[in-house]
Coordinates of C-alpha atoms in Angstrom, one line a residue:
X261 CA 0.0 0.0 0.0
X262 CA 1.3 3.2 -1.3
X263 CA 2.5 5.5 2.1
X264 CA 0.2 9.3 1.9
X265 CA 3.2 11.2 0.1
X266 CA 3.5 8.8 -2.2
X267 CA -0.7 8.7 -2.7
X268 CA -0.2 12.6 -3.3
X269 CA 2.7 12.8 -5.1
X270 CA 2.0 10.3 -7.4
X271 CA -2.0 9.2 -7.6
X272 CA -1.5 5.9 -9.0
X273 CA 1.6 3.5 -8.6
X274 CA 1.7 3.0 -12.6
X275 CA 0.7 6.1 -14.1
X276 CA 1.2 9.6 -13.6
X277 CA -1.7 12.3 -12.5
X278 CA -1.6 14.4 -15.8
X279 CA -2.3 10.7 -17.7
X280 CA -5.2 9.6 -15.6
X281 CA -8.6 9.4 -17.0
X282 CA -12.1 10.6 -14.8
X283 CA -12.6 7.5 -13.3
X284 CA -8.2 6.6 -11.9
X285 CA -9.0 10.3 -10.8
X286 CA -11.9 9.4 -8.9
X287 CA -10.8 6.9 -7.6
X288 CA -7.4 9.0 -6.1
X289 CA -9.1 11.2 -5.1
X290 CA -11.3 9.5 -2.5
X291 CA -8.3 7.7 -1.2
X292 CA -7.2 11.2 -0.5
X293 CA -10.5 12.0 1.4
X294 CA -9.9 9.2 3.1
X295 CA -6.1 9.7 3.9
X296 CA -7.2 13.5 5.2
X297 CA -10.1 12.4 7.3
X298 CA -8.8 9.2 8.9
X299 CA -5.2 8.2 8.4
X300 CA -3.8 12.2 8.6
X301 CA -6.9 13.5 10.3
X302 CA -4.7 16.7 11.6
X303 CA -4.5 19.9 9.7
X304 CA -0.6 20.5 10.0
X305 CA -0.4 16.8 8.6
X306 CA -2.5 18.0 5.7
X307 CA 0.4 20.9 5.0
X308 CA 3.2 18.6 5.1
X309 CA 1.1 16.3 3.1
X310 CA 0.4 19.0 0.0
X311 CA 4.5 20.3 0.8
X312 CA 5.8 16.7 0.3
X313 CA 3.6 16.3 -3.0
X314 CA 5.2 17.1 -6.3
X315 CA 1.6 16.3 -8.3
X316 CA -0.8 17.9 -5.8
X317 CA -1.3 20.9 -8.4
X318 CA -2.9 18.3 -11.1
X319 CA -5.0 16.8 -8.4
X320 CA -6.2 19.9 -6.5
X321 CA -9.1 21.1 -8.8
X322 CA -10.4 17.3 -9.0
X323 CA -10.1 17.0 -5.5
X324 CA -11.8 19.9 -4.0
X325 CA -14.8 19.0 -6.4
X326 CA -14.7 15.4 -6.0
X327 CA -14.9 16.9 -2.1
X328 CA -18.1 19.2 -2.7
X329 CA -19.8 16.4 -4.5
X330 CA -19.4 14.0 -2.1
X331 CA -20.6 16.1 0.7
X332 CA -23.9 16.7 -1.6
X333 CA -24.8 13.3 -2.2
X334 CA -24.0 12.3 1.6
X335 CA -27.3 11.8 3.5
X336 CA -25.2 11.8 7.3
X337 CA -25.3 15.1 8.4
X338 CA -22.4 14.4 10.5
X339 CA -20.2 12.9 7.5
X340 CA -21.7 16.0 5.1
X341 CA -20.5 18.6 7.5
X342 CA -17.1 16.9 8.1
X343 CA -16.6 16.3 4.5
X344 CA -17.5 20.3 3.9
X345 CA -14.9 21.4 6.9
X346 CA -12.3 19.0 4.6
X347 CA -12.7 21.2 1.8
X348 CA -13.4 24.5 3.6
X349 CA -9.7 24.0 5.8
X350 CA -7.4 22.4 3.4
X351 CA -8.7 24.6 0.5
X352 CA -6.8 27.2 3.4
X353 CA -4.1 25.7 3.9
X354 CA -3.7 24.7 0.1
X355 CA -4.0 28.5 -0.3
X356 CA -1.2 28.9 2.4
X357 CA 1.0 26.2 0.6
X358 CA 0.9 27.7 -3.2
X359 CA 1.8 31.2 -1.6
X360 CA 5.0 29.5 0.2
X361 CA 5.9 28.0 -3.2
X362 CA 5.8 30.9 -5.0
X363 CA 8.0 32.7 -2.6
X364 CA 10.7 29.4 -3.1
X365 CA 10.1 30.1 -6.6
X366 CA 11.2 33.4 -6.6
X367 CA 14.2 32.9 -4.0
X368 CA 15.2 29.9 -5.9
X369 CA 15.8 31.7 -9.4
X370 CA 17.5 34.3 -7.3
X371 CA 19.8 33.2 -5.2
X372 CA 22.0 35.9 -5.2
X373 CA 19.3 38.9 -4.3
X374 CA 17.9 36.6 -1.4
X375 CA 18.6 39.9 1.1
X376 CA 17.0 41.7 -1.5
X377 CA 14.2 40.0 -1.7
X378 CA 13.6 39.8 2.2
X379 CA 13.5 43.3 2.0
X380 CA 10.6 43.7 0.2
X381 CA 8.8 40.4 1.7
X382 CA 10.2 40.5 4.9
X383 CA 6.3 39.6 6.4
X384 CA 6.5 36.0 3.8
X385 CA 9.3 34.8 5.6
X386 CA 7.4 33.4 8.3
X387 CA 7.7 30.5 10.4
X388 CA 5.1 28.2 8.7
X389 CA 7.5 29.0 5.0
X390 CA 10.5 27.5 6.8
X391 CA 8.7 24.6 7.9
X392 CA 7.5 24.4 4.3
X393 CA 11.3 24.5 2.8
X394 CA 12.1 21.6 4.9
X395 CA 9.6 19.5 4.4
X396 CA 10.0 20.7 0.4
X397 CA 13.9 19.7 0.8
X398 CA 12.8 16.4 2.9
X399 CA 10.7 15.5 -0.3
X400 CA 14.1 15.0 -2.3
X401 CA 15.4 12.3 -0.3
X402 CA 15.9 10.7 -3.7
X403 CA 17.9 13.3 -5.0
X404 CA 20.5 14.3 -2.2
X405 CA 21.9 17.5 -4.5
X406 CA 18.6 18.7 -4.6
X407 CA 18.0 18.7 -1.5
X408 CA 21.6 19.9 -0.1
X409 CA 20.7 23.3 -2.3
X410 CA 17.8 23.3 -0.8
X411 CA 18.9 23.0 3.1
X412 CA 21.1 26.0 1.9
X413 CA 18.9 27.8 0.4
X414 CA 17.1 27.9 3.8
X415 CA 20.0 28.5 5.0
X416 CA 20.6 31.5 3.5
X417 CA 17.3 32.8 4.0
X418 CA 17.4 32.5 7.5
X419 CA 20.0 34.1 7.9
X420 CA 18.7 37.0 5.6
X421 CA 16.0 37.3 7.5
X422 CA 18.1 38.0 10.7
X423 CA 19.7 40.5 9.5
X424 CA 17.2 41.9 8.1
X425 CA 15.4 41.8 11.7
X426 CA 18.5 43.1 13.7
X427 CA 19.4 45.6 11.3
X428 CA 15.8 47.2 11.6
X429 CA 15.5 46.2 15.1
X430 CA 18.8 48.8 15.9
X431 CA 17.8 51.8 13.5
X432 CA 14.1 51.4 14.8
X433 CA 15.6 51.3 18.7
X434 CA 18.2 54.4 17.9
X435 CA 15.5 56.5 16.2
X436 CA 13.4 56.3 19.3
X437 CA 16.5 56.5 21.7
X438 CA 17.8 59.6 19.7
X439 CA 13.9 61.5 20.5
X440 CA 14.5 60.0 24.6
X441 CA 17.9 61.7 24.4
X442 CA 16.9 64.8 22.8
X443 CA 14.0 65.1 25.4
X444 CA 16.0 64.5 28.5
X445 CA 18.9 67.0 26.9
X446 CA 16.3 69.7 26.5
X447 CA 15.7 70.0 30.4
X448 CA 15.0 73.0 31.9
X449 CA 17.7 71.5 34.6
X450 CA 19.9 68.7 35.6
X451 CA 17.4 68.0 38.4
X452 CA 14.7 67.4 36.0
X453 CA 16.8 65.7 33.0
X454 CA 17.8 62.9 36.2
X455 CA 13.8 62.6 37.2
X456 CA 13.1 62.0 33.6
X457 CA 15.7 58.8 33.3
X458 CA 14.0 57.6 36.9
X459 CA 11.0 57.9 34.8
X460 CA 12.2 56.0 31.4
X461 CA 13.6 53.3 33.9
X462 CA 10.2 52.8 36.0
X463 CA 8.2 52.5 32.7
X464 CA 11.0 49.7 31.5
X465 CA 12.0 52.2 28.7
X466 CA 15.6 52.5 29.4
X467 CA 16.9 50.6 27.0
X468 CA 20.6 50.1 25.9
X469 CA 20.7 52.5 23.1
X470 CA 19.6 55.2 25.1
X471 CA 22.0 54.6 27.6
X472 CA 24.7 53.9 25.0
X473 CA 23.6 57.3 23.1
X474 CA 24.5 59.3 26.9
X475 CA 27.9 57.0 27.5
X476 CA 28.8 58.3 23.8
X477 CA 27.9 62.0 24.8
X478 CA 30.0 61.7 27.9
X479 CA 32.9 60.2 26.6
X480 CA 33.0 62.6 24.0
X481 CA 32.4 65.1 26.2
X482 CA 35.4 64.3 28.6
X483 CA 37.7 64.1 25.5
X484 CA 37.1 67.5 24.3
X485 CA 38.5 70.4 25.2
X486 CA 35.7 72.5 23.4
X487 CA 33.3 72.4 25.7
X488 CA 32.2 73.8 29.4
X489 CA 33.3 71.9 32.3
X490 CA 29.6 72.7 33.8
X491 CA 28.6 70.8 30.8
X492 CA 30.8 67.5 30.9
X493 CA 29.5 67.7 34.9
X494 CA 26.1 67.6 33.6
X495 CA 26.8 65.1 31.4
X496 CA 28.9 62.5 33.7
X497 CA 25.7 63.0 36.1
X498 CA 23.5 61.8 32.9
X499 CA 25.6 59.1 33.1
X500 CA 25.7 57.9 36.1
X501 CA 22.3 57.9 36.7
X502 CA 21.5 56.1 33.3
X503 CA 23.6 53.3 34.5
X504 CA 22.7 52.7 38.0
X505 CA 18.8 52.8 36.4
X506 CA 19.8 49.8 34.0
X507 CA 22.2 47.8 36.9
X508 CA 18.9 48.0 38.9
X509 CA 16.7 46.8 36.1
X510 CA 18.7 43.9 34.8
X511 CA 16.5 41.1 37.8
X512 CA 19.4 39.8 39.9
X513 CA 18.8 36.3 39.3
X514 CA 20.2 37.0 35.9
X515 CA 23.0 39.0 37.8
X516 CA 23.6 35.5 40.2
X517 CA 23.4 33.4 37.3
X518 CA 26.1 35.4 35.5
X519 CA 28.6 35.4 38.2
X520 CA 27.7 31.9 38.9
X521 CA 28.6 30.0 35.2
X522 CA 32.0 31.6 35.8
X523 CA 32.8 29.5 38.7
X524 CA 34.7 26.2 37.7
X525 CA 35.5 24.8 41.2
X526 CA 32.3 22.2 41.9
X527 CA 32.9 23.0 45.5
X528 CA 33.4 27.0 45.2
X529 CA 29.8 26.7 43.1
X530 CA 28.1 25.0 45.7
X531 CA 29.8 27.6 48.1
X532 CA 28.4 30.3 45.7
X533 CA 24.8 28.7 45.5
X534 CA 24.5 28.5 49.1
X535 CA 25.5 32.2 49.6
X536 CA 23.1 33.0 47.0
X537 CA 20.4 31.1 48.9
X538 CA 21.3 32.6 52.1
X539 CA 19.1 35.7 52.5
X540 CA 20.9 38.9 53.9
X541 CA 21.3 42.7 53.4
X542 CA 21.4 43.1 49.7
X543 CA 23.6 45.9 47.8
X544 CA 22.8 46.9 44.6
X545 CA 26.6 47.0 43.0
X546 CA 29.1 44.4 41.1
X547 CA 29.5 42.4 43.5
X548 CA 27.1 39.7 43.3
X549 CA 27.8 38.2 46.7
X550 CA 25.3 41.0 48.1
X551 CA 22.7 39.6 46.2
X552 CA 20.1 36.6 46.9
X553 CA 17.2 34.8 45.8
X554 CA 15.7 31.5 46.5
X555 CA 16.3 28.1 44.5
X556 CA 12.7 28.0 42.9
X557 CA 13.4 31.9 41.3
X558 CA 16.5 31.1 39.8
X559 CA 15.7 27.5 38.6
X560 CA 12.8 29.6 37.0
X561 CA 15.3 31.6 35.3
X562 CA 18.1 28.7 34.3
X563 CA 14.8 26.7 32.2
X564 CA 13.3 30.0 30.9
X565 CA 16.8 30.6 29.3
X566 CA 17.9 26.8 28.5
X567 CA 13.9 26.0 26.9
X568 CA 14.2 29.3 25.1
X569 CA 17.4 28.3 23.7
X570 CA 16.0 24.5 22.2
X571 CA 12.7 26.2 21.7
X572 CA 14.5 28.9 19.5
X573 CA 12.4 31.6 21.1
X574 CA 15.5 34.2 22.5
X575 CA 12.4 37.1 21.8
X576 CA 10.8 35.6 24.5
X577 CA 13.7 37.0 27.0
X578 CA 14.3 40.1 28.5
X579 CA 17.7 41.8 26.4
X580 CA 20.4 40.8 29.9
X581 CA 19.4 37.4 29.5
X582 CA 20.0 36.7 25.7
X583 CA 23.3 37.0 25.9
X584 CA 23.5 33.6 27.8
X585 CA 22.3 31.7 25.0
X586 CA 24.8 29.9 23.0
X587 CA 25.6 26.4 23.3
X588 CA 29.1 26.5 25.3
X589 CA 26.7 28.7 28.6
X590 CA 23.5 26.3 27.4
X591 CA 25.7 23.5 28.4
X592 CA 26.9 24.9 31.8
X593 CA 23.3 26.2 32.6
X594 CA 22.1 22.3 32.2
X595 CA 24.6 21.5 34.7
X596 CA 23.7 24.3 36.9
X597 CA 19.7 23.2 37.0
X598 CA 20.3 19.7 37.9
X599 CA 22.5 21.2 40.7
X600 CA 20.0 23.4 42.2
X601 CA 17.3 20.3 41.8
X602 CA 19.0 17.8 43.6
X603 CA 20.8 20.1 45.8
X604 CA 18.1 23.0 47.2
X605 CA 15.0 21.7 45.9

């Protein structure tokens, strides 16, 4: 018996679906209903279904009429309504499917304007189109340089696309840094300019770029000898209160766990845990040692990072804790959660 792919793909074992007459067609096509509705009953088996297939575009007008007619002529309204949901969903997803092939179509004869291409259809390169290339590439399992230029192809893509994000991602962040800057600047005094970056870091609005922006304006500042030595004051107290707001906002579990993973020593770790663990007057400086939590709040941290990592969902993470994710601190973070299990919880 022929597996679903090859039911799609091919229609019949012996001939192929352009060469079939009304009655092979028929016939395929209610061994399809029948594969959708009971063998592959789920909808995102239906996509990988019509991804995999290679002939689905011959058989999808037969199909979706073959579908409507059957759902007439069925006297169970239970059957009738399923058989009408069939057509109503995958015609959907079918939709979905031929607008992901086009966009692999178009990358595909122009492999060398993929970044060019992203730019104008950055909102096609979703999730569900990836899953689509691979499942495209996965398809040529009989033709391994195929499906090599494929896997690079997606490649590619990706990392067009993440460029494409972070590049925009930094020019939106500076443009809207560059009007907080201009704003706190602009203040009738130094006074007011410092209540307005207590503000920004209550709301959660001072973000890196501002601060970065001020750091840049103050080490300039302090290099020049063109400008007012009330105004470099004014701007070293910018400063300073810009990055005692963002030490305080970074959640000192994230602090802990950063000081912790440098620790090789199994027993200085444990030592370090413990202290962490131990509550006790906290200061809000480098020195993590003046910091604690309990077990439960930072194992909540170590699996938010390490499940974002496998889940490949970093956006899911404040900014301080991205930079933890890469395999090497993954690795040590794994270590570190079995630790805190078996040791404080």
């Amino acid at each position: 018996m022929m597996s679903p792919q090859e039911l799609v793909s091919r229609g019949n074992e012996n001939d192929g679906v352009q060469c079939l007459d009304d009655h092979k067609m028929l016939r395929v096509c209610d061994k399809l209903i029948d594969v959708f509705m009971v063998d592959k009953p789920s909808p995102t088996d239906w996509r990988s279904l019509l991804a995999f297939s290679k002939e689905w575009s011959n058989i999808r007008p037969h199909f979706f009429r073959r579908c409507q007619d059957q759902a007439d002529s069925e006297n169970d309204p239970r059957k009738k309504q399923n058989l009408l949901r069939l057509g109503r969903k995958l015609k959907e997803i079918d939709e979905d499917v031929q607008r992901h092939n086009e966009l692999l179509e178009v990358i595909r004869g122009r492999p060398s304007e993929i970044s060019e291409v992203v730019s104008r259809r950055r909102k096609d390169f979703t999730k569900e189109f990836f899953v689509h290339l691979h499942t495209v590439a996965e398809s040529y399992h009989d033709n391994p340089t195929e499906q090599d230029a494929l896997a690079k192809l997606g490649n590619t893509c990706l990392a067009a696309v993440q460029a494409y994000d972070a590049a925009s991602e930094s020019i939106e962040a500076l443009n809207a840094a560059e009007l907080k800057f201009q704003d706190i600047i602009s203040s009738p005094s130094l006074d007011a300019a410092c209540r307005k970056i207590d503000s920004l870091a209550e709301k959660s609005q001072l973000d890196s770029a501002l601060v970065l922006m001020i750091t840049k304006a103050w080490s300039a500042a302090k290099e020049s000898n063109m400008m007012k030595d009330e105004v470099k004051d004014v701007l070293y107290h910018l400063y300073k209160t810009s990055i005692g707001n963002l030490q305080r906002l970074v959640p000192k579990e994230v602090r802990i766990i950063k000081y912790i993973i440098r620790i090789e020593d199994p027993e200085e770790l444990l030592c370090a845990l413990k202290d962490a663990f131990t509550p006790g007057e906290e200061l809000e400086g480098k020195d993590v040692d003046n910091l604690y939590t309990t077990p439960e709040k930072l194992h909540s941290w170590i699996k938010a990072v390490v499940d974002a990592y496998h889940l490949s969902g970093d956006g899911t993470l404040i900014r301080e804790a991205r930079d933890l994710m890469n395999p090497g601190i993954i690795q040590k973070l794994e270590e570190l959660k079995k630790l805190v299990e078996n040791e404080f919880m």
